[in-house]
Short mmCIF file of C-alpha atoms and ligand atoms in Angstrom, two decimals:
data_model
loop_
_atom_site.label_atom_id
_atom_site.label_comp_id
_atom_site.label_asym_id
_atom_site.label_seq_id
_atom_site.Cartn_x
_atom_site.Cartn_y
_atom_site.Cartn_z
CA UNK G 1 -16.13 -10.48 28.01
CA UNK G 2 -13.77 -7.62 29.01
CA UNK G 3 -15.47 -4.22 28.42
CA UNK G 4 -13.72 -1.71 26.50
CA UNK G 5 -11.64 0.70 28.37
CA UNK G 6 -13.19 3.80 26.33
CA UNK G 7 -16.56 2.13 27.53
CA UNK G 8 -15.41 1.55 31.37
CA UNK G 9 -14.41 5.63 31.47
CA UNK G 10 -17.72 6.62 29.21
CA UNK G 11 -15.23 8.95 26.98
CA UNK G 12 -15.24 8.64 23.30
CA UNK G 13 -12.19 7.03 21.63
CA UNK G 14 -10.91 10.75 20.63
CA UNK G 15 -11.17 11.67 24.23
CA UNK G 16 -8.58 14.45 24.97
CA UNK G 17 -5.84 13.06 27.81
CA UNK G 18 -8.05 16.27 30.14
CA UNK G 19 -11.09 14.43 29.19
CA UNK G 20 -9.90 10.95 29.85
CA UNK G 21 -8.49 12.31 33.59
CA UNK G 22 -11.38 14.03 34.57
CA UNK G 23 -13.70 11.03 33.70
CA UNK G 24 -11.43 8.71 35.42
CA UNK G 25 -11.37 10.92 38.93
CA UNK G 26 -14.85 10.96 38.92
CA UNK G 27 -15.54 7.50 38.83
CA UNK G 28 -12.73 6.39 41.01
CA UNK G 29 -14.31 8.93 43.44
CA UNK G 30 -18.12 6.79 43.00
CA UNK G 31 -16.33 3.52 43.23
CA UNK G 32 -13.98 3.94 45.43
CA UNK G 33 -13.52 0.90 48.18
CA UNK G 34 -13.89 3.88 51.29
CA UNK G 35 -17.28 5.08 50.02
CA UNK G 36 -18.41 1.66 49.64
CA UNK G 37 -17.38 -0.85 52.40
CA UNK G 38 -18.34 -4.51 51.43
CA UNK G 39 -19.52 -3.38 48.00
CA UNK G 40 -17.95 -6.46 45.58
CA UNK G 41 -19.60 -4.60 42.78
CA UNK G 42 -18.35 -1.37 43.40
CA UNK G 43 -14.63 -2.91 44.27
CA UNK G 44 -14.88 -4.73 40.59
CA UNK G 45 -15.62 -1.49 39.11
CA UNK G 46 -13.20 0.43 41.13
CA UNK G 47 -10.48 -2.46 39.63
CA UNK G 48 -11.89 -2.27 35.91
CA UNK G 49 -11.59 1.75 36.22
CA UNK G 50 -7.94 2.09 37.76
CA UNK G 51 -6.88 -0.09 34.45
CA UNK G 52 -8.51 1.55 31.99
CA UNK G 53 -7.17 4.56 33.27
CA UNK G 54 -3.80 2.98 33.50
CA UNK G 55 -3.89 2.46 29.66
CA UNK G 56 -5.68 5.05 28.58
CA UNK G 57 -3.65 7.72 30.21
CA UNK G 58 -0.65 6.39 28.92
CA UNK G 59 0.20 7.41 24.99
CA UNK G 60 1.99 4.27 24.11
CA UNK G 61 -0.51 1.96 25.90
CA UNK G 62 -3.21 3.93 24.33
CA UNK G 63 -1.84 3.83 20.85
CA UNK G 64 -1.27 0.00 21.31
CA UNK G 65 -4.87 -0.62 23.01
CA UNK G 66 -6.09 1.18 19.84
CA UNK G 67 -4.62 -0.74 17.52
CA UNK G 68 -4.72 -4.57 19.36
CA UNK G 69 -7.28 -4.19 21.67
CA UNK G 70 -7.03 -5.55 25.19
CA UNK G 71 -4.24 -8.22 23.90
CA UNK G 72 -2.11 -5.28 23.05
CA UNK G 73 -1.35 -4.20 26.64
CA UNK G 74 -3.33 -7.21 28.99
CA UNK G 75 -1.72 -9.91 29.30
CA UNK G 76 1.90 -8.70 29.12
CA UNK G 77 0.82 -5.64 30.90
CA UNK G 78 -0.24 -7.97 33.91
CA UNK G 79 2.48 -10.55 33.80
CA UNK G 80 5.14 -7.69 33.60
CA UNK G 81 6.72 -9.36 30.64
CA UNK G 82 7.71 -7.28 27.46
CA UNK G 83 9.70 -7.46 24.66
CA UNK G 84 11.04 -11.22 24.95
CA UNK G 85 8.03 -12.63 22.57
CA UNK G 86 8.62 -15.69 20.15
CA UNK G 87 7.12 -13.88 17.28
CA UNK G 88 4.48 -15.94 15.73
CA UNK G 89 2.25 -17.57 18.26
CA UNK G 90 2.42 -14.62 20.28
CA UNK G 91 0.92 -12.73 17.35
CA UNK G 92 -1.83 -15.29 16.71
CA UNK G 93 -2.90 -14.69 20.31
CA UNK G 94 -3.84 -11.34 19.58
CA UNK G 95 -5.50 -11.97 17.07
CA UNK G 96 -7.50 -14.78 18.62
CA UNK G 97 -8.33 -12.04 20.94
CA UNK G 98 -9.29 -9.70 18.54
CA UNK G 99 -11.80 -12.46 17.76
CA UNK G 100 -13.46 -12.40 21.04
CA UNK G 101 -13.77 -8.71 21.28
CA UNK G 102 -15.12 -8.83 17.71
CA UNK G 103 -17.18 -11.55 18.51
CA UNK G 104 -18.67 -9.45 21.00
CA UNK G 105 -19.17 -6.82 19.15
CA UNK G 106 -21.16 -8.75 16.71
CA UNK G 107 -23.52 -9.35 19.58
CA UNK G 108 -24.30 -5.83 19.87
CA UNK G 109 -25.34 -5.33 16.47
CA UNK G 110 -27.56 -7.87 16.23
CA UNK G 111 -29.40 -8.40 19.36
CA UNK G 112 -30.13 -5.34 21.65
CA UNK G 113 -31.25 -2.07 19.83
CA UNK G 114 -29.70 -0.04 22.94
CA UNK G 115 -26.94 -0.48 24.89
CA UNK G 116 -23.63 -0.57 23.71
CA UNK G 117 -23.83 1.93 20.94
CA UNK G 118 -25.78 4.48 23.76
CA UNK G 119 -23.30 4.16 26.31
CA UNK G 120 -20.37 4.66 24.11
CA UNK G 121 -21.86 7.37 21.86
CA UNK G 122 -21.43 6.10 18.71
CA UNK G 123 -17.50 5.60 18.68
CA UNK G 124 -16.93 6.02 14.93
CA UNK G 125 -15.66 9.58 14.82
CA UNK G 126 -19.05 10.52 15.44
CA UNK G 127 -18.91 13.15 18.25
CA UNK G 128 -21.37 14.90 20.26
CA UNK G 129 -24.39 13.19 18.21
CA UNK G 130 -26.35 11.12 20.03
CA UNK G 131 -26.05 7.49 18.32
CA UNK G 132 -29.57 6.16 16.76
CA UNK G 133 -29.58 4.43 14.01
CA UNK G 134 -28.73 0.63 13.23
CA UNK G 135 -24.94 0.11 13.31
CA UNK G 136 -23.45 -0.61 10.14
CA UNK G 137 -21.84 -3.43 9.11
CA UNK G 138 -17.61 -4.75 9.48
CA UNK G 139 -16.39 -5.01 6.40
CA UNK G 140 -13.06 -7.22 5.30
CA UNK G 141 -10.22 -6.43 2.97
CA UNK G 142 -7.18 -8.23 1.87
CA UNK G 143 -4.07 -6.51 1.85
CA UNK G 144 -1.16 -8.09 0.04
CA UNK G 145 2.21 -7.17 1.70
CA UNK G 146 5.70 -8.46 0.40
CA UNK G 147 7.98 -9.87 2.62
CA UNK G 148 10.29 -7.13 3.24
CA UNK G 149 7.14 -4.52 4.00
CA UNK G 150 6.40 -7.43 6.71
CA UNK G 151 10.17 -7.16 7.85
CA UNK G 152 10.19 -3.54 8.99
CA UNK G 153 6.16 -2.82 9.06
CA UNK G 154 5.12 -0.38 6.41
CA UNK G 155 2.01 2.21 6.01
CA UNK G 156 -0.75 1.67 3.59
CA UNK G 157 -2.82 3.96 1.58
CA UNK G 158 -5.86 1.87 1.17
CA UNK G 159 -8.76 3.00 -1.27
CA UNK G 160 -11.85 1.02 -0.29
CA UNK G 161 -15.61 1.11 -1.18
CA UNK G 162 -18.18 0.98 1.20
CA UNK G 163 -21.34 2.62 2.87
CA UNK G 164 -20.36 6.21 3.42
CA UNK G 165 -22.68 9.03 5.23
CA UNK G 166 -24.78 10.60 2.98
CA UNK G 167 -24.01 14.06 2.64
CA UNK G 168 -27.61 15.24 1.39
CA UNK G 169 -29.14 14.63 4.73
CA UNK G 170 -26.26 14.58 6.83
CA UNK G 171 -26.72 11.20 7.22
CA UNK G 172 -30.41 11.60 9.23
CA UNK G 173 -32.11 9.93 6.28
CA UNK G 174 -34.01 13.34 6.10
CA UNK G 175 -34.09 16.24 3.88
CA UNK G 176 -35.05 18.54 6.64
CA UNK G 177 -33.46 16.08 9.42
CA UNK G 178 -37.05 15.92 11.05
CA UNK G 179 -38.31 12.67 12.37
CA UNK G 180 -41.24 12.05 14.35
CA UNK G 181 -42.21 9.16 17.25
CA UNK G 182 -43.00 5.84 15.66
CA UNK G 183 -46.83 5.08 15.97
CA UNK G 184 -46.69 1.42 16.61
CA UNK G 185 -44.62 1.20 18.88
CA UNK G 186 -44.64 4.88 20.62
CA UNK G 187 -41.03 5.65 20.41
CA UNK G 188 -39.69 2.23 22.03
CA UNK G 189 -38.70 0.24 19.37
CA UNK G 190 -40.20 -2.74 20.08
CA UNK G 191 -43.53 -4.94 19.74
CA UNK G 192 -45.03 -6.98 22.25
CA UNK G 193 -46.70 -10.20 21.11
CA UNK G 194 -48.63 -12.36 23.30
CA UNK G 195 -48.88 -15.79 21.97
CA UNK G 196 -51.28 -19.14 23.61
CA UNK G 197 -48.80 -22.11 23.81
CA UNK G 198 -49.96 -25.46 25.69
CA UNK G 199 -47.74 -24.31 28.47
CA UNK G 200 -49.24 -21.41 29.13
CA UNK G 201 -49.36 -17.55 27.50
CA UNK G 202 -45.72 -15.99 26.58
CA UNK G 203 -44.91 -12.70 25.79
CA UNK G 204 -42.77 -11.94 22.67
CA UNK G 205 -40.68 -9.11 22.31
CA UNK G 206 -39.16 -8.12 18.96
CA UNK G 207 -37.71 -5.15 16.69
CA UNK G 208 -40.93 -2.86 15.68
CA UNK G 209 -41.40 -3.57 11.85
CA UNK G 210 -42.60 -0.16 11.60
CA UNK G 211 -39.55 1.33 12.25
CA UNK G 212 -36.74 -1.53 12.29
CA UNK G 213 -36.23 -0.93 16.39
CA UNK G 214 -35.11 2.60 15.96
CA UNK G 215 -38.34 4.10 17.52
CA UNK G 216 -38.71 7.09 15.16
CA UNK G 217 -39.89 7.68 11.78
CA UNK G 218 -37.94 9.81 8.76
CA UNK G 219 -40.19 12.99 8.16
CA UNK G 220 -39.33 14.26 4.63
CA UNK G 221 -37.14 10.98 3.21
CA UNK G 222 -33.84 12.00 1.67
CA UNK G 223 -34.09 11.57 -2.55
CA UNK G 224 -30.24 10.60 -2.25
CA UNK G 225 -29.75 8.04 -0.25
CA UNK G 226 -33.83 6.79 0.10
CA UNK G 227 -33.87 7.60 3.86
CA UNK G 228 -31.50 5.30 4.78
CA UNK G 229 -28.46 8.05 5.61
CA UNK G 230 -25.90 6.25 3.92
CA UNK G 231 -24.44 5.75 0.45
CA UNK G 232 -21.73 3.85 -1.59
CA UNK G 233 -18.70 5.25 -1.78
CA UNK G 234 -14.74 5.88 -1.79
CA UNK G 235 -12.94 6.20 0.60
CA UNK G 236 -9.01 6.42 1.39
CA UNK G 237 -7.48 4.54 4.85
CA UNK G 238 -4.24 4.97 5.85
CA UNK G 239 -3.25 1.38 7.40
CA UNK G 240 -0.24 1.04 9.92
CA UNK G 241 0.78 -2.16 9.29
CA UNK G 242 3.64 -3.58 12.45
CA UNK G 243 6.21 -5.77 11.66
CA UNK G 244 6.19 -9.56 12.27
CA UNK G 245 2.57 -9.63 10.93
CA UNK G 246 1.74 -13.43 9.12
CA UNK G 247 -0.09 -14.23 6.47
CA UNK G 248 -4.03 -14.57 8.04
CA UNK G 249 -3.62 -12.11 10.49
CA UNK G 250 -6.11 -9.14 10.88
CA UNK G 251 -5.68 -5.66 11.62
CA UNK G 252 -8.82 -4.21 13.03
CA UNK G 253 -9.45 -0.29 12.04
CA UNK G 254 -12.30 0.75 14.84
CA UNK G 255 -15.42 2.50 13.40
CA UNK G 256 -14.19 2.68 9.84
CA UNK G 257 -16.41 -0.13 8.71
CA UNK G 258 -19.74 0.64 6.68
CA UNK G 259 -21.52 3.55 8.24
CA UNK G 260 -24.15 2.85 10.61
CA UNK G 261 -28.20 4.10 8.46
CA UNK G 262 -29.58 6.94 9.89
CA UNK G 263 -26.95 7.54 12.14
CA UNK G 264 -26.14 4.40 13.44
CA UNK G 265 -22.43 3.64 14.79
CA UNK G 266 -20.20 2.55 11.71
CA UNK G 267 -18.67 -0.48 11.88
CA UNK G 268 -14.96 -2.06 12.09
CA UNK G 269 -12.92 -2.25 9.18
CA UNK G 270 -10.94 -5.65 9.18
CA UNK G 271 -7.56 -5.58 7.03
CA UNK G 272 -6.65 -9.31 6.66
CA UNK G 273 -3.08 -9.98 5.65
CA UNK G 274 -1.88 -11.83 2.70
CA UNK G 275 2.37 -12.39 2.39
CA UNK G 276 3.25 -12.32 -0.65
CA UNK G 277 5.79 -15.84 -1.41
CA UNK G 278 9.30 -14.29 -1.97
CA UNK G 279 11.10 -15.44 -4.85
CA UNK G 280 14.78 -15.56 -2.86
CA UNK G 281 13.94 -16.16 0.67
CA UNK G 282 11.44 -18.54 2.49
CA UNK G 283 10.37 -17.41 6.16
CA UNK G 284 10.53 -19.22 9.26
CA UNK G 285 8.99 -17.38 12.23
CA UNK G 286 10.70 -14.03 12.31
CA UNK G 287 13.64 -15.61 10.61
CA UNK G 288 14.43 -15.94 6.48
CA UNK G 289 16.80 -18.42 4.71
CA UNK G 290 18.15 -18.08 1.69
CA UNK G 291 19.51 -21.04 -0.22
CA UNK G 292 23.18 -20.10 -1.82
CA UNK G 293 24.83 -22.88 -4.39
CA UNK G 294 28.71 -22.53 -3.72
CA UNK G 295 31.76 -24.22 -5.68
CA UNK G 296 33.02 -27.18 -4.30
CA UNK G 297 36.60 -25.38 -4.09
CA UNK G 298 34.94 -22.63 -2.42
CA UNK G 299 33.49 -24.57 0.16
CA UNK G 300 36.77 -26.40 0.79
CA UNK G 301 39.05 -23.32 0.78
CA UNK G 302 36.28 -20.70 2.13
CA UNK G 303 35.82 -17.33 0.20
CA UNK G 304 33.68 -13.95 0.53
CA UNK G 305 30.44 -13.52 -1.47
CA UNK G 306 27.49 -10.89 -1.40
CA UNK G 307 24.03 -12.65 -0.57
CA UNK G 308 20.87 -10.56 -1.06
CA UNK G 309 19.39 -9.72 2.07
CA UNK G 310 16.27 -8.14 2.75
CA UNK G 311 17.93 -4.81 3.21
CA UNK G 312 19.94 -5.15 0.19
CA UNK G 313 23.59 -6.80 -0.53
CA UNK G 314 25.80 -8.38 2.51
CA UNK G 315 29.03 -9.57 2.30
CA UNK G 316 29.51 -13.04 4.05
CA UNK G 317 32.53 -15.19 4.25
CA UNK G 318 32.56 -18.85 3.88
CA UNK G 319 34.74 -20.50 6.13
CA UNK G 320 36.96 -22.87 4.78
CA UNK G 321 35.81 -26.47 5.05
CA UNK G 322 31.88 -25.73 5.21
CA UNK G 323 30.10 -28.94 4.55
CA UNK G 324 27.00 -28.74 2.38
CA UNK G 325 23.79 -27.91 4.16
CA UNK G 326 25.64 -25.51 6.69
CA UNK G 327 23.50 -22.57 7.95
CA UNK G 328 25.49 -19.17 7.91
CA UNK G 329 23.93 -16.77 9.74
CA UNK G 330 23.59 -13.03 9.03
CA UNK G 331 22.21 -11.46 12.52
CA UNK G 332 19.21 -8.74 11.92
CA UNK G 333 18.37 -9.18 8.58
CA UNK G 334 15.09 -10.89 9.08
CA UNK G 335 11.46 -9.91 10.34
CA UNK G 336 11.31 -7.64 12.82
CA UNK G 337 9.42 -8.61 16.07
CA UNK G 338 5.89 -7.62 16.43
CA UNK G 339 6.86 -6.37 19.87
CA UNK G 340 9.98 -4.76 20.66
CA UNK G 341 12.10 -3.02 18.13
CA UNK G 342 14.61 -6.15 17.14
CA UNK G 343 14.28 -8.51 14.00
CA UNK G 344 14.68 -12.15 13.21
CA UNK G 345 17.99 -13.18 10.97
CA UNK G 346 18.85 -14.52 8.38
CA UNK G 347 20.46 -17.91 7.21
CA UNK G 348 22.18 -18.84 4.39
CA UNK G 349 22.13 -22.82 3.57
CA UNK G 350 25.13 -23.47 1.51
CA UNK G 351 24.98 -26.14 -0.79
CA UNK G 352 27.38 -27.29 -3.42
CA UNK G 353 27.10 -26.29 -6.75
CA UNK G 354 27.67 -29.00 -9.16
CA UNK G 355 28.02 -27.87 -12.79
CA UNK G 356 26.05 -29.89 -15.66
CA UNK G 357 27.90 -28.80 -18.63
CA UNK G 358 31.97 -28.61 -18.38
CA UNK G 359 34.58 -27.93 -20.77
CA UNK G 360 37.22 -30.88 -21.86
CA UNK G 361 39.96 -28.63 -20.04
CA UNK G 362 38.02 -28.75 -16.61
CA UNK G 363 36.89 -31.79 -17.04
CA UNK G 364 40.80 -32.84 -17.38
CA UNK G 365 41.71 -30.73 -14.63
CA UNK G 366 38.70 -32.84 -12.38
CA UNK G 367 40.56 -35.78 -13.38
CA UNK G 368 44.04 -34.65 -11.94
CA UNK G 369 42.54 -33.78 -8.63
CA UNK G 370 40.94 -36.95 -8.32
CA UNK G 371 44.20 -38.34 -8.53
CA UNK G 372 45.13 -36.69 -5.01
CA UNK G 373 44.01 -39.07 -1.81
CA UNK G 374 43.19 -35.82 -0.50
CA UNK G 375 39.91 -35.22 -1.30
CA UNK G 376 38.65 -38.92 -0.77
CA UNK G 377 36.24 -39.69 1.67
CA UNK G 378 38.05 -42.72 2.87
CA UNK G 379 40.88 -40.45 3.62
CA UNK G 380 38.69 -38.65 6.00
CA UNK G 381 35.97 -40.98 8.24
CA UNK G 382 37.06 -39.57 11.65
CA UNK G 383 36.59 -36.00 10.32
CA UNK G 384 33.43 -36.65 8.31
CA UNK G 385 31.51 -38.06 12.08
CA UNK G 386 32.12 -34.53 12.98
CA UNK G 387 30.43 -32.87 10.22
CA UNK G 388 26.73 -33.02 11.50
CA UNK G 389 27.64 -31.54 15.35
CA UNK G 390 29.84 -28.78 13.78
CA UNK G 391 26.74 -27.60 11.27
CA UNK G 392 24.57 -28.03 14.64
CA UNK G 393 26.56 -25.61 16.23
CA UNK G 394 26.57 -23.28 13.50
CA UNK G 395 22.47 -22.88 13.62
CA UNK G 396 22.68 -22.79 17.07
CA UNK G 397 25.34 -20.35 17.85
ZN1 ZN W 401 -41.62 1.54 15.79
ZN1 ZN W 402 -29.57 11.23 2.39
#
């Protein structure tokens, strides 16, 4: 799995751009190819730091790096594409990739006591403390969006409950914020049990139970939170939702998961999308279409009428002659791409409108224009043939 560019630099995620520069030149000084001839390693390294640094250093690439991880600037970064993506299954990409990384991350809670969290420092928002602790958990949300928040992306004021730091102890687990060496397992955080097998004597190494793996013991427990360092509670999260999202896909909000006990990094805060169903429009992709019943002598003489958009009222015209079914389409008025700054459209499928109740004077004035060979069928086979290429063309143009 790719390592995290924050990680590959050492800085913390709210590393200043001075920060982020000086850590990069003095790496790309250790790795570089000249002070190590034939040194794979130190070539692979060398690679992994120029990109970081290429991201990091770089506002919008940052911003989007934060927000999508390496799918936000990788791939297209590499392929020097941008812009031109179909919507949709582009987005699910990223988020398939969000699954890795978080996949990964998952690792690093669970199995290893050290590493990750160490390295990185506790990326949460926790500066300049040295990360112990257990990492807290992810935690998921739903967030309900309606289909023209999706259209032009929209920012969130989330409130949300979950494990806070306890502000007793400063989340040590401690009254005094003392703690002292574990005694079983000296500080290490781990047991060693040797167990007899038939194939010979194995050597088990697990989490000390003393301790849970965190190699020190809470002096003085906190009354508040019980010595754990965190507590329930509410919180507010601003979400930046972009446009073009779909309905499944998850917005991942780094280190603003459950707090981490005594400590520990907190974990990632998922925001999993939910579209609302619109009652006018349905959506394809980026693009909407909106179903519009029209009079049959409107259809055959063409007319202006206002359809509701997702931006409010637009004025369309009916052509004369448009056959039932027809797509109309109003450019820009649908979903705006999740990259680049332009949106979907919108159709309108025309249909006829066929009234069920009718007056004796319209139904008499039916009558009369059914008199007219005119608006037979039969009068019109050659024409009719046409009808499906010419509402082809209209989708299509
Ligand atoms: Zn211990
Ligand atoms: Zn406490």
């Amino acid at each position: 799995m790719k390592r995290e560019y924050y990680e590959v630099l050492g800085v913390s995620r709210t590393a200043t751009k001075d920060e982020i520069k000086k850590a990069y030149r003095k790496l790309a000084l250790q790795f570089h190819p000249d002070k190590n001839p034939d040194n794979k390693d130190a070539e692979e390294h060398f690679k992994e730091v120029n990109e970081a640094y290429e991201v990091l250093s770089n506002d919008d690439k940052r911003r989007r790096y934060d927000q999508f991880g390496h799918a936000g600037v990788g791939s297209s970064a590499a392929s020097g594409g941008g812009g031109q993506y179909g919507g949709g299954a582009d987005l699910n990409d990223i988020f398939s990739a969000f699954n890795d990384m978080f996949s990964g991350g998952k690792t690093r809670g669970g199995g290893a006591p050290f590493g990750f969290e160490e390295v990185f420092g506790g990326g949460g928002g926790r500066r300049g403390r040295a990360s112990s602790g257990i990492p807290g958990t992810d935690l998921k949300i739903r967030l309900k969006l309606t289909l023209e928040e999706i259209a032009k992306g929209v920012e969130k004021t989330l409130k949300i409950k979950k494990q806070v730091i306890c502000e007793e102890c400063k989340g040590s687990g401690s009254k005094s914020g003392a703690t002292e060496n574990c005694q079983t397992c000296h500080g290490t955080g781990e047991v060693r049990q040797a167990s007899k097998t038939m194939f010979g004597q194995f050597v088990n190494i697990a989490a000390c139970p003393t301790c849970g793996g965190e190699g020190r013991i809470i002096k003085d427990r906190c009354t508040s939170c019980y010595g754990e360092g965190i507590k329930l509670g509410e919180v507010t999260v601003k979400v930046n939702v972009p446009s073009g999202v779909e309905d499944g896909n998850y917005l991942t909000l780094r280190g603003q998961g459950n707090a981490g006990p005594r400590g520990g990094a907190a974990g990632d805060l998922l925001v999993v999308i939910e579209e609302i169903a619109h009652e006018l429009f349905s959506r394809h992709g980026d693009d909407v279409v909106y179903s519009l019943a029209v009079s049959f002598p409107d259809l055959v003489l063409g007319t202006k009428v206002e359809v509701p958009t997702l931006d409010g009222a637009v004025k369309l015209t009916i052509p004369p002659s448009t056959q039932p079914e027809t797509m109309l389409r109003i450019a820009g008025h649908g979903i705006g791409h999740l990259r680049g700054s332009s949106r979907g459209d919108q159709y309108v499928k025309v249909n006829v409108f066929v009234p069920k109740d009718l007056s004796h004077q319209d139904k008499e004035l039916l009558k009369e224009l059914k008199k007219s060979s005119g608006i037979s069928p039969t009068a019109h086979n050659d024409k009719n043939s046409k009808g499906f290429f010419e509402k082809a063309r209209d989708i299509f143009s």
